[in-house]
């Protein structure tokens, strides 16, 4: 009996001990999980969620974005905070309107704020697929009307699109090209940009002034201006232009970068609407062509891998008849501003195609612009020398040089005839053009004589 009792006593507690052991393991596991969650929250574990969000209201947005990298748990809390009404009020600042045009406020506080917001959303959505990151960003920003192509009633005095562009630039920095393609397609879908572009490039220039201006502001502020690296700007400009035929590419390029009116009727200087007749009616200034020239240089650079030299030269050729044929002086001024490589390639293409008479007139206007803008005339002579080498034989070169001299003579005679007939402008611009042309011809031939004497 004693032995039986001891055996019973020895057997009976064992199952109880095992059950107790399992309960202890479950309890320990629960404690471990709880401690992991608490450790992930750090010192914020002692605060209720409402107090945690109140603390966030006092933190700079840059510090909140840094905090989001602390742990996945904190990042999840921050995602919830961003989507909350208090987070929306804190983060979606809408102080976009001022008397200055958007491009004049690059360093403004609201732009810097959205730069920080972009960094915050970039870090909070780090583990999500691209499509989900874009959807979340859109969900957060969808209530801000000034971020939409047609959202703001006063786009000329609104920095909303500029802030949106800076936000997207920070959000997508470092993404590969495939992801950036998705970003562009996503934004096109949201803004209905392709349909709106189709409307303006297929209609009469200037017939939809407001839409042209909104497309210009949206493309420049959202896609092009925020980027520092030329390769990034070339990528986004290619996305805008490449889906269209070359005729529409030229129209769209003029809408985005062409000259705009500078007075809105209230004494406030701003960008009013695209001026389509600027290149047709008379000689223009460098400021009106600078944007187009920079865009052409961007596409011609090796950074723009999708564009060949022939593509860019064809685009320049097409651009020179938008909306009608430009004055040759304006055409040449654009070539000069576009850089030596573009200028030479354009002139050489005329030589290769046997258009010597047209090329000769371009050379004459090259000298005229150099005279008017006080550029070095030896540059024009050097450019003509390089173009001469494109012709295959000395006979063709001689014929081309004769065309240049004939072009000078015909232009002088045309201006003289206009002056003698009394048809010259009241401001005396015809006489002034003749004055500049004769000086250009003299300087051009002087440089050639210097070159001949030295050789």
Coordinates of C-alpha atoms in Angstrom, one line a residue:
X1 CA 0.0 0.0 0.0
X2 CA 2.7 2.5 0.9
X3 CA 4.3 1.8 -2.4
X4 CA 1.0 2.0 -4.2
X5 CA 0.2 5.3 -2.6
X6 CA 3.6 6.7 -3.5
X7 CA 3.1 5.5 -7.1
X8 CA -0.3 7.2 -7.2
X9 CA 1.1 10.4 -5.8
X10 CA 3.9 10.3 -8.3
X11 CA 1.7 9.7 -11.4
X12 CA -1.2 12.1 -10.6
X13 CA 0.7 15.5 -10.5
X14 CA 2.5 14.9 -13.8
X15 CA -0.4 15.7 -16.1
X16 CA -1.2 18.8 -13.9
X17 CA 2.4 19.9 -14.2
X18 CA 2.3 19.5 -18.0
X19 CA -0.9 21.5 -18.3
X20 CA 0.5 24.1 -16.1
X21 CA 3.6 24.2 -18.3
X22 CA 1.6 24.8 -21.4
X23 CA -0.4 27.6 -19.7
X24 CA 2.9 29.2 -18.6
X25 CA 4.3 29.0 -22.2
X26 CA 1.2 30.6 -23.6
X27 CA 1.4 33.3 -20.9
X28 CA 5.2 33.9 -21.6
X29 CA 4.5 34.0 -25.4
X30 CA 1.8 36.6 -24.8
X31 CA 4.1 38.6 -22.6
X32 CA 6.9 38.4 -25.2
X33 CA 4.6 39.7 -27.9
X34 CA 3.3 42.5 -25.7
X35 CA 6.9 43.5 -24.7
X36 CA 7.9 43.5 -28.4
X37 CA 5.0 45.9 -29.2
X38 CA 5.9 48.1 -26.3
X39 CA 9.6 48.1 -27.2
X40 CA 8.6 49.0 -30.8
X41 CA 6.7 52.1 -29.4
X42 CA 9.6 53.1 -27.2
X43 CA 8.8 55.9 -24.7
X44 CA 5.4 56.4 -26.5
X45 CA 4.2 53.1 -24.9
X46 CA 3.0 55.0 -21.8
X47 CA 0.9 57.5 -23.8
X48 CA -2.7 57.0 -25.0
X49 CA -3.1 57.3 -28.8
X50 CA -4.8 60.7 -28.4
X51 CA -1.8 62.1 -26.5
X52 CA 0.6 60.6 -29.0
X53 CA -1.2 62.5 -31.8
X54 CA -1.1 65.7 -29.8
X55 CA 2.7 65.3 -29.5
X56 CA 2.9 64.8 -33.3
X57 CA 1.1 68.2 -33.7
X58 CA 4.1 69.9 -32.1
X59 CA 6.8 68.1 -34.1
X60 CA 8.2 69.5 -37.3
X61 CA 7.1 67.4 -40.3
X62 CA 10.8 66.5 -41.0
X63 CA 11.1 65.0 -37.5
X64 CA 7.9 63.0 -37.9
X65 CA 9.3 61.5 -41.1
X66 CA 12.5 60.6 -39.2
X67 CA 10.3 59.1 -36.4
X68 CA 8.5 56.9 -39.0
X69 CA 11.8 55.0 -39.6
X70 CA 12.0 54.0 -35.9
X71 CA 9.8 50.9 -36.2
X72 CA 7.0 49.4 -38.3
X73 CA 4.6 49.9 -35.4
X74 CA 5.3 53.6 -35.2
X75 CA 5.1 53.8 -38.9
X76 CA 1.6 52.2 -38.8
X77 CA 0.5 54.7 -36.2
X78 CA 1.8 57.6 -38.3
X79 CA -0.1 56.3 -41.4
X80 CA -3.2 56.4 -39.3
X81 CA -2.4 59.8 -38.0
X82 CA -1.8 61.2 -41.6
X83 CA -5.3 59.9 -42.6
X84 CA -7.0 61.3 -39.5
X85 CA -8.8 64.8 -39.5
X86 CA -6.1 66.3 -37.2
X87 CA -3.3 64.9 -39.3
X88 CA -5.0 66.3 -42.5
X89 CA -5.3 69.7 -40.9
X90 CA -1.7 69.7 -39.8
X91 CA -0.1 68.3 -43.0
X92 CA -2.3 69.6 -45.8
X93 CA -1.5 73.3 -45.5
X94 CA -3.3 75.2 -48.3
X95 CA -1.7 78.6 -48.1
X96 CA -1.0 78.6 -51.9
X97 CA -2.2 82.0 -53.1
X98 CA -0.2 85.2 -53.4
X99 CA 0.2 88.1 -55.7
X100 CA 3.4 86.6 -57.1
X101 CA 3.4 84.0 -59.9
X102 CA 4.2 80.4 -58.8
X103 CA 7.7 80.5 -60.2
X104 CA 8.7 83.4 -58.0
X105 CA 8.3 81.5 -54.7
X106 CA 10.7 78.6 -55.0
X107 CA 11.9 79.0 -51.4
X108 CA 8.6 79.7 -49.8
X109 CA 7.6 78.0 -46.6
X110 CA 4.6 76.2 -48.1
X111 CA 6.8 74.6 -50.8
X112 CA 9.4 73.5 -48.2
X113 CA 6.5 72.1 -46.1
X114 CA 5.3 69.9 -49.0
X115 CA 8.9 68.8 -49.6
X116 CA 8.8 67.4 -46.0
X117 CA 5.4 65.9 -46.5
X118 CA 6.7 64.1 -49.6
X119 CA 9.6 62.7 -47.5
X120 CA 7.1 61.6 -44.8
X121 CA 4.9 59.7 -47.2
X122 CA 7.9 58.2 -48.9
X123 CA 9.1 56.7 -45.7
X124 CA 5.7 55.6 -44.4
X125 CA 4.9 53.7 -47.6
X126 CA 8.4 52.3 -48.1
X127 CA 7.3 48.6 -48.0
X128 CA 4.2 49.1 -50.3
X129 CA 4.2 48.3 -54.0
X130 CA 4.4 51.3 -56.3
X131 CA 0.7 51.3 -57.3
X132 CA -0.4 51.2 -53.6
X133 CA 2.0 54.0 -52.7
X134 CA 0.5 56.2 -55.4
X135 CA -3.0 55.3 -54.4
X136 CA -2.3 56.1 -50.7
X137 CA -0.6 59.5 -51.7
X138 CA -3.6 60.3 -53.9
X139 CA -6.0 59.4 -51.1
X140 CA -4.2 61.8 -48.7
X141 CA -4.0 64.6 -51.2
X142 CA -7.2 64.2 -53.1
X143 CA -9.1 66.9 -51.1
X144 CA -6.6 69.6 -52.1
X145 CA -8.2 71.3 -55.2
X146 CA -5.1 73.3 -56.1
X147 CA -3.3 70.0 -56.8
X148 CA -5.6 69.3 -59.7
X149 CA -5.2 70.4 -63.3
X150 CA -8.6 72.2 -63.3
X151 CA -8.8 72.6 -59.5
X152 CA -7.7 76.2 -58.7
X153 CA -9.8 79.1 -60.0
X154 CA -6.8 81.4 -60.0
X155 CA -3.8 79.2 -61.2
X156 CA -1.6 82.2 -62.1
X157 CA -1.3 83.3 -58.5
X158 CA -1.3 79.8 -57.0
X159 CA 1.7 77.7 -55.9
X160 CA -0.4 74.6 -55.4
X161 CA 0.9 72.8 -58.5
X162 CA 4.4 73.7 -57.6
X163 CA 4.0 72.2 -54.2
X164 CA 2.4 69.1 -55.8
X165 CA 5.4 68.8 -58.1
X166 CA 7.9 69.1 -55.2
X167 CA 5.9 66.5 -53.3
X168 CA 6.0 64.0 -56.2
X169 CA 9.7 64.7 -56.8
X170 CA 10.6 63.7 -53.2
X171 CA 8.2 60.8 -53.2
X172 CA 9.6 59.3 -56.4
X173 CA 13.3 60.2 -56.1
X174 CA 15.4 57.1 -56.7
X175 CA 12.6 55.1 -58.3
X176 CA 13.5 53.2 -61.5
X177 CA 12.2 54.1 -64.9
X178 CA 9.5 51.4 -64.9
X179 CA 8.1 52.8 -61.7
X180 CA 8.3 56.4 -63.0
X181 CA 6.4 55.3 -66.1
X182 CA 3.6 54.0 -63.8
X183 CA 3.7 57.4 -62.0
X184 CA 3.2 59.2 -65.2
X185 CA 0.4 56.9 -66.4
X186 CA -1.3 57.2 -62.9
X187 CA -1.2 61.0 -63.1
X188 CA -2.4 61.1 -66.6
X189 CA -5.4 58.9 -65.6
X190 CA -6.2 61.2 -62.6
X191 CA -5.9 64.5 -64.6
X192 CA -7.2 63.2 -67.9
X193 CA -4.1 64.9 -69.4
X194 CA -4.0 63.0 -72.8
X195 CA -7.6 64.0 -73.7
X196 CA -7.0 67.7 -72.8
X197 CA -3.7 67.7 -74.8
X198 CA -5.5 66.2 -77.7
X199 CA -8.1 69.0 -77.5
X200 CA -5.5 71.8 -77.7
X201 CA -3.1 70.3 -80.3
X202 CA -6.0 69.5 -82.7
X203 CA -7.8 72.8 -82.4
X204 CA -6.9 76.3 -83.8
X205 CA -4.0 77.8 -81.8
X206 CA -5.4 80.2 -79.1
X207 CA -8.9 79.0 -79.4
X208 CA -8.7 77.3 -75.9
X209 CA -6.4 79.8 -74.1
X210 CA -7.4 78.8 -70.6
X211 CA -6.8 75.1 -71.2
X212 CA -3.5 75.8 -73.0
X213 CA -2.4 77.8 -69.9
X214 CA -3.5 75.1 -67.5
X215 CA -1.7 72.4 -69.5
X216 CA 1.5 74.6 -69.5
X217 CA 1.4 75.2 -65.7
X218 CA 0.6 71.5 -64.9
X219 CA 3.3 70.1 -67.1
X220 CA 6.0 72.5 -66.0
X221 CA 5.1 72.6 -62.3
X222 CA 4.3 68.9 -61.7
X223 CA 6.6 67.1 -64.2
X224 CA 9.5 69.4 -65.2
X225 CA 10.5 72.2 -62.8
X226 CA 11.1 70.2 -59.6
X227 CA 14.0 68.1 -61.0
X228 CA 17.6 69.2 -60.6
X229 CA 19.3 66.5 -62.8
X230 CA 18.9 67.0 -66.5
X231 CA 18.4 63.3 -67.1
X232 CA 15.3 63.4 -64.9
X233 CA 13.9 66.5 -66.7
X234 CA 14.6 64.8 -70.1
X235 CA 12.8 61.7 -69.0
X236 CA 9.6 63.5 -67.9
X237 CA 9.7 65.8 -71.0
X238 CA 10.0 62.7 -73.2
X239 CA 7.0 61.1 -71.4
X240 CA 4.9 64.3 -72.2
X241 CA 6.0 64.5 -75.9
X242 CA 6.6 61.0 -77.1
X243 CA 3.0 59.7 -77.3
X244 CA 2.2 62.3 -80.0
X245 CA 3.1 62.7 -83.7
X246 CA 5.8 65.2 -84.5
X247 CA 3.3 67.9 -85.6
X248 CA 1.6 67.7 -82.2
X249 CA 4.9 67.5 -80.4
X250 CA 5.9 70.8 -81.9
X251 CA 2.5 72.4 -80.9
X252 CA 2.8 71.0 -77.4
X253 CA 6.4 72.1 -77.0
X254 CA 5.3 75.7 -77.9
X255 CA 2.4 75.5 -75.4
X256 CA 4.7 74.5 -72.6
X257 CA 7.8 76.6 -73.4
X258 CA 6.7 79.2 -75.9
X259 CA 6.3 83.0 -75.1
X260 CA 3.3 84.1 -73.0
X261 CA 1.6 87.5 -72.4
X262 CA 3.1 89.4 -69.5
X263 CA 0.2 91.6 -68.4
X264 CA -3.2 90.5 -67.1
X265 CA -4.9 93.9 -67.4
X266 CA -4.7 94.7 -63.7
X267 CA -1.2 96.0 -63.6
X268 CA 0.1 92.8 -62.2
X269 CA 2.8 91.1 -64.3
X270 CA 2.0 87.4 -64.8
X271 CA 1.7 84.7 -67.4
X272 CA -1.6 85.4 -69.1
X273 CA -1.8 83.2 -72.2
X274 CA 0.4 81.6 -74.9
X275 CA 1.2 84.2 -77.6
X276 CA 1.0 82.3 -80.9
X277 CA 1.9 85.1 -83.4
X278 CA 5.0 86.2 -81.6
X279 CA 7.4 84.5 -84.0
X280 CA 5.4 85.4 -87.1
X281 CA 4.7 89.1 -86.8
X282 CA 8.2 90.5 -86.1
X283 CA 11.7 89.9 -84.5
X284 CA 11.5 88.7 -81.0
X285 CA 13.8 88.8 -78.0
X286 CA 15.9 86.1 -76.3
X287 CA 13.5 85.8 -73.3
X288 CA 10.7 84.7 -75.6
X289 CA 12.8 81.9 -77.0
X290 CA 14.8 80.8 -74.0
X291 CA 12.4 78.2 -72.7
X292 CA 12.1 76.5 -76.2
X293 CA 15.9 76.6 -76.6
X294 CA 16.4 75.0 -73.2
X295 CA 13.9 72.2 -74.0
X296 CA 15.6 71.5 -77.4
X297 CA 19.0 71.3 -75.7
X298 CA 17.6 69.0 -73.2
X299 CA 16.2 66.6 -75.8
X300 CA 19.5 66.8 -77.9
X301 CA 21.7 65.9 -74.9
X302 CA 22.8 62.3 -74.5
X303 CA 20.7 62.1 -71.3
X304 CA 17.6 61.9 -73.5
X305 CA 18.2 58.4 -74.8
X306 CA 14.9 58.2 -76.6
X307 CA 15.8 61.0 -79.0
X308 CA 18.1 60.8 -82.0
X309 CA 19.7 63.9 -83.5
X310 CA 17.4 63.5 -86.5
X311 CA 14.4 63.4 -84.2
X312 CA 15.4 66.7 -82.6
X313 CA 16.2 68.5 -85.9
X314 CA 12.9 67.4 -87.3
X315 CA 11.1 68.7 -84.2
X316 CA 13.0 72.1 -84.6
X317 CA 12.0 72.2 -88.3
X318 CA 8.4 71.5 -87.4
X319 CA 8.4 74.1 -84.6
X320 CA 9.5 76.8 -87.0
X321 CA 6.1 76.7 -88.7
X322 CA 4.0 76.8 -85.5
X323 CA 1.4 78.3 -86.0
X324 CA 2.7 79.6 -89.3
X325 CA 6.1 80.0 -90.8
X326 CA 8.4 82.0 -88.5
X327 CA 10.5 84.9 -89.5
X328 CA 14.0 83.5 -90.4
X329 CA 15.5 85.9 -87.8
X330 CA 13.5 84.3 -85.0
X331 CA 14.3 80.8 -86.4
X332 CA 18.1 81.6 -86.4
X333 CA 17.9 83.2 -82.9
X334 CA 16.4 79.9 -81.6
X335 CA 19.2 77.9 -83.2
X336 CA 21.9 80.1 -81.7
X337 CA 20.3 79.8 -78.2
X338 CA 20.0 76.0 -78.6
X339 CA 23.8 75.7 -78.7
X340 CA 26.5 75.0 -81.2
X341 CA 25.7 71.3 -81.7
X342 CA 22.0 71.9 -82.5
X343 CA 22.8 74.9 -84.7
X344 CA 25.4 73.0 -86.8
X345 CA 23.3 69.9 -87.1
X346 CA 20.3 71.9 -88.3
X347 CA 22.4 73.8 -90.9
X348 CA 24.2 70.7 -92.0
X349 CA 20.9 68.9 -92.6
X350 CA 20.1 71.6 -95.2
X351 CA 23.4 71.1 -96.9
X352 CA 23.0 67.3 -97.0
X353 CA 19.6 67.7 -98.6
X354 CA 20.9 70.1 -101.2
X355 CA 19.0 73.2 -100.0
X356 CA 21.9 75.6 -100.6
X357 CA 19.8 78.7 -101.2
X358 CA 17.8 78.2 -98.0
X359 CA 21.0 77.5 -96.1
X360 CA 22.6 80.7 -97.5
X361 CA 19.7 82.8 -96.2
X362 CA 20.1 81.2 -92.8
X363 CA 23.8 82.1 -92.8
X364 CA 22.9 85.8 -93.6
X365 CA 20.4 85.9 -90.8
X366 CA 23.0 84.2 -88.6
X367 CA 25.3 87.2 -89.2
X368 CA 22.4 89.7 -88.7
X369 CA 21.5 88.2 -85.2
X370 CA 25.2 88.2 -84.2
X371 CA 25.4 91.9 -85.2
X372 CA 22.1 92.8 -83.3
X373 CA 23.0 90.8 -80.2
X374 CA 26.7 91.7 -80.2
X375 CA 27.8 88.1 -80.5
X376 CA 31.2 87.4 -81.9
X377 CA 31.1 87.4 -85.7
X378 CA 34.1 85.0 -85.9
X379 CA 31.7 82.4 -84.5
X380 CA 29.4 82.8 -87.5
X381 CA 32.3 82.5 -89.9
X382 CA 33.5 79.4 -88.1
X383 CA 30.0 77.9 -88.3
X384 CA 29.9 78.6 -92.1
X385 CA 33.3 76.9 -92.5
X386 CA 32.1 73.8 -90.8
X387 CA 28.9 73.7 -92.9
X388 CA 31.0 74.1 -96.1
X389 CA 32.8 70.9 -95.2
X390 CA 29.5 69.0 -95.4
X391 CA 29.3 69.7 -99.2
X392 CA 30.9 66.9 -101.1
X393 CA 33.0 68.8 -103.7
X394 CA 34.8 72.2 -104.1
X395 CA 32.2 73.0 -106.8
X396 CA 29.3 72.6 -104.4
X397 CA 31.2 74.7 -101.8
X398 CA 31.8 77.4 -104.4
X399 CA 28.1 77.4 -105.4
X400 CA 27.1 77.7 -101.7
X401 CA 29.4 80.7 -101.1
X402 CA 27.9 82.4 -104.2
X403 CA 24.4 81.8 -102.8
X404 CA 25.5 83.5 -99.5
X405 CA 26.7 86.6 -101.4
X406 CA 23.5 86.6 -103.5
X407 CA 21.4 86.4 -100.3
X408 CA 23.2 89.4 -98.8
X409 CA 22.6 91.4 -102.0
X410 CA 18.9 90.5 -102.3
X411 CA 18.2 91.3 -98.7
X412 CA 19.9 94.7 -99.0
X413 CA 18.0 95.5 -102.2
X414 CA 14.7 94.4 -100.7
X415 CA 15.2 96.7 -97.7
X416 CA 16.3 99.6 -99.9
X417 CA 13.3 99.2 -102.2
X418 CA 11.0 99.2 -99.1
X419 CA 12.5 102.4 -97.8
X420 CA 12.4 104.2 -101.2
X421 CA 8.8 103.2 -101.8
X422 CA 7.8 104.8 -98.5
X423 CA 6.3 101.5 -97.2
X424 CA 8.6 101.4 -94.2
X425 CA 7.2 101.2 -90.7
X426 CA 6.5 104.4 -88.7
X427 CA 9.1 103.5 -86.1
X428 CA 11.8 103.3 -88.7
X429 CA 12.5 99.6 -88.1
X430 CA 13.1 98.9 -91.8
X431 CA 15.9 101.5 -91.9
X432 CA 17.3 100.1 -88.7
X433 CA 17.3 96.6 -90.2
X434 CA 19.2 97.9 -93.2
X435 CA 21.7 99.5 -90.9
X436 CA 22.3 96.3 -89.0
X437 CA 22.4 94.2 -92.1
X438 CA 25.1 96.4 -93.7
X439 CA 27.2 96.3 -90.5
X440 CA 26.7 92.5 -90.3
X441 CA 27.9 92.1 -93.9
X442 CA 30.9 94.3 -93.3
X443 CA 31.9 92.5 -90.0
X444 CA 31.3 89.1 -91.7
X445 CA 33.6 89.8 -94.6
X446 CA 36.2 91.4 -92.3
X447 CA 36.4 88.2 -90.4
X448 CA 36.8 86.2 -93.6
X449 CA 39.6 88.5 -94.8
X450 CA 41.4 88.1 -91.4
X451 CA 41.0 84.4 -91.8
X452 CA 42.4 84.5 -95.3
X453 CA 45.3 86.7 -94.4
X454 CA 46.3 84.4 -91.5
X455 CA 46.1 81.3 -93.6

